[in-house]
């Protein structure tokens, strides 16, 4: 039996997950991996948007932490895909939404908030997970 997801729906017992070395290539490697995982399961437009948001979150982990690995997990539910990006909290300030006067910090609020059905941040003892959900049907 799998884990319960949104609305009590079953999720895969072992969802696809991958660790990426925290390097400038991590966002493109994560996008390619996501295409392998979700290609054929969701439409191309939703896949493109999902890759865009994944790239934003992996880029944030790369730019704002000293973590060695960036962990990405994909959970598939009927009509919904949830993507989680986790890193350890080394050298990281918590994710925030920038304002009009900031030079950056708008990716979460403006990009992820625009395309995702929902998103959030979970702070664990030794890591931070930023997640988003995309409707697939």
Coordinates of C-alpha atoms in Angstrom, one line a residue:
X1 CA 0.0 0.0 0.0
X2 CA 1.3 3.4 -0.9
X3 CA 1.3 6.7 0.9
X4 CA -1.8 8.8 0.9
X5 CA -1.6 12.0 -1.1
X6 CA -4.0 14.9 -1.8
X7 CA -7.6 14.0 -1.1
X8 CA -6.4 10.6 0.3
X9 CA -5.3 9.3 -3.2
X10 CA -2.7 6.7 -3.3
X11 CA 0.8 7.7 -4.3
X12 CA 3.5 5.4 -5.6
X13 CA 5.2 3.5 -2.7
X14 CA 8.6 4.4 -4.1
X15 CA 8.3 7.7 -6.0
X16 CA 11.0 8.6 -8.5
X17 CA 13.8 10.5 -6.8
X18 CA 17.3 11.6 -7.7
X19 CA 20.2 13.5 -6.1
X20 CA 22.1 16.1 -8.1
X21 CA 25.5 17.5 -7.3
X22 CA 25.2 21.1 -6.3
X23 CA 26.9 22.5 -9.4
X24 CA 25.9 25.0 -12.2
X25 CA 24.8 22.0 -14.3
X26 CA 22.3 20.8 -11.7
X27 CA 19.2 22.6 -13.1
X28 CA 19.7 21.3 -16.7
X29 CA 20.4 17.8 -15.3
X30 CA 17.3 17.9 -13.2
X31 CA 15.2 19.0 -16.2
X32 CA 16.5 16.1 -18.3
X33 CA 15.8 13.7 -15.5
X34 CA 12.3 15.0 -15.0
X35 CA 11.6 14.6 -18.8
X36 CA 12.6 10.9 -18.4
X37 CA 10.4 10.4 -15.4
X38 CA 7.3 12.3 -16.6
X39 CA 7.5 12.1 -20.4
X40 CA 4.5 10.2 -21.7
X41 CA 2.6 10.6 -18.4
X42 CA 1.7 14.3 -18.8
X43 CA 1.1 16.5 -21.8
X44 CA 4.0 18.4 -23.3
X45 CA 2.9 21.9 -22.2
X46 CA 2.5 20.8 -18.5
X47 CA 5.9 19.0 -18.7
X48 CA 7.5 22.1 -20.0
X49 CA 6.0 24.2 -17.2
X50 CA 7.0 21.6 -14.6
X51 CA 10.6 21.6 -15.9
X52 CA 10.6 25.4 -15.7
X53 CA 9.5 25.4 -12.1
X54 CA 11.9 22.6 -11.2
X55 CA 14.8 24.6 -12.8
X56 CA 13.8 27.6 -10.7
X57 CA 13.9 25.6 -7.4
X58 CA 17.1 23.7 -8.2
X59 CA 18.8 27.0 -9.2
X60 CA 17.7 28.5 -5.9
X61 CA 19.3 25.6 -4.0
X62 CA 22.5 25.9 -6.0
X63 CA 22.7 29.7 -5.5
X64 CA 21.7 30.0 -1.9
X65 CA 23.2 26.9 -0.1
X66 CA 26.4 25.2 0.3
X67 CA 24.7 21.8 0.3
X68 CA 26.6 19.0 -1.5
X69 CA 23.5 17.3 -3.0
X70 CA 20.1 18.7 -4.2
X71 CA 17.4 16.0 -3.8
X72 CA 14.5 16.0 -6.2
X73 CA 11.4 13.7 -5.8
X74 CA 8.3 13.4 -8.0
X75 CA 5.0 12.1 -6.6
X76 CA 2.3 11.3 -9.1
X77 CA -1.4 11.3 -8.1
X78 CA -4.5 11.1 -10.3
X79 CA -4.7 14.5 -12.0
X80 CA -1.7 15.9 -10.1
X81 CA 2.1 15.8 -10.0
X82 CA 4.0 17.1 -6.9
X83 CA 7.7 17.9 -7.2
X84 CA 9.8 18.4 -4.1
X85 CA 13.3 19.9 -4.0
X86 CA 15.3 19.5 -0.8
X87 CA 18.7 20.7 0.4
X88 CA 20.4 20.8 3.7
X89 CA 20.2 24.1 5.5
X90 CA 23.9 24.8 5.3
X91 CA 24.4 28.5 4.7
X92 CA 20.8 29.0 3.6
X93 CA 18.3 31.6 4.5
X94 CA 14.8 30.4 4.3
X95 CA 13.1 30.8 0.9
X96 CA 11.3 34.1 0.6
X97 CA 9.3 36.1 -1.9
X98 CA 11.0 39.3 -3.2
X99 CA 9.3 42.6 -3.4
X100 CA 9.4 45.3 -6.2
X101 CA 12.6 46.9 -4.7
X102 CA 14.6 43.7 -4.6
X103 CA 17.1 42.7 -7.3
X104 CA 16.0 39.1 -7.1
X105 CA 13.8 36.7 -5.1
X106 CA 10.8 36.8 -7.4
X107 CA 11.1 33.3 -8.7
X108 CA 9.0 31.7 -6.0
X109 CA 6.2 34.2 -5.8
X110 CA 6.0 35.2 -9.5
X111 CA 7.1 32.2 -11.4
X112 CA 6.2 29.3 -9.2
X113 CA 3.1 31.0 -7.9
X114 CA 1.9 31.8 -11.4
X115 CA 2.3 28.3 -12.9
X116 CA 1.8 25.9 -10.0
X117 CA -1.6 24.8 -8.6
X118 CA -0.1 25.0 -5.2
X119 CA 3.4 25.3 -3.6
X120 CA 5.0 25.6 -0.2
X121 CA 8.0 25.3 2.0
X122 CA 8.6 22.7 4.7
X123 CA 11.5 23.3 7.2
X124 CA 12.9 20.1 8.7
X125 CA 15.5 19.8 11.4
X126 CA 18.4 19.5 8.9
X127 CA 16.9 20.4 5.5
X128 CA 14.5 22.6 3.7
X129 CA 12.0 21.2 1.1
X130 CA 10.3 23.5 -1.4
X131 CA 7.5 21.8 -3.3
X132 CA 5.0 22.6 -6.0
X133 CA 2.0 20.8 -7.5
X134 CA 0.9 20.8 -11.2
X135 CA -2.6 19.7 -12.4
X136 CA -2.3 17.1 -15.1
X137 CA -5.8 16.4 -16.1

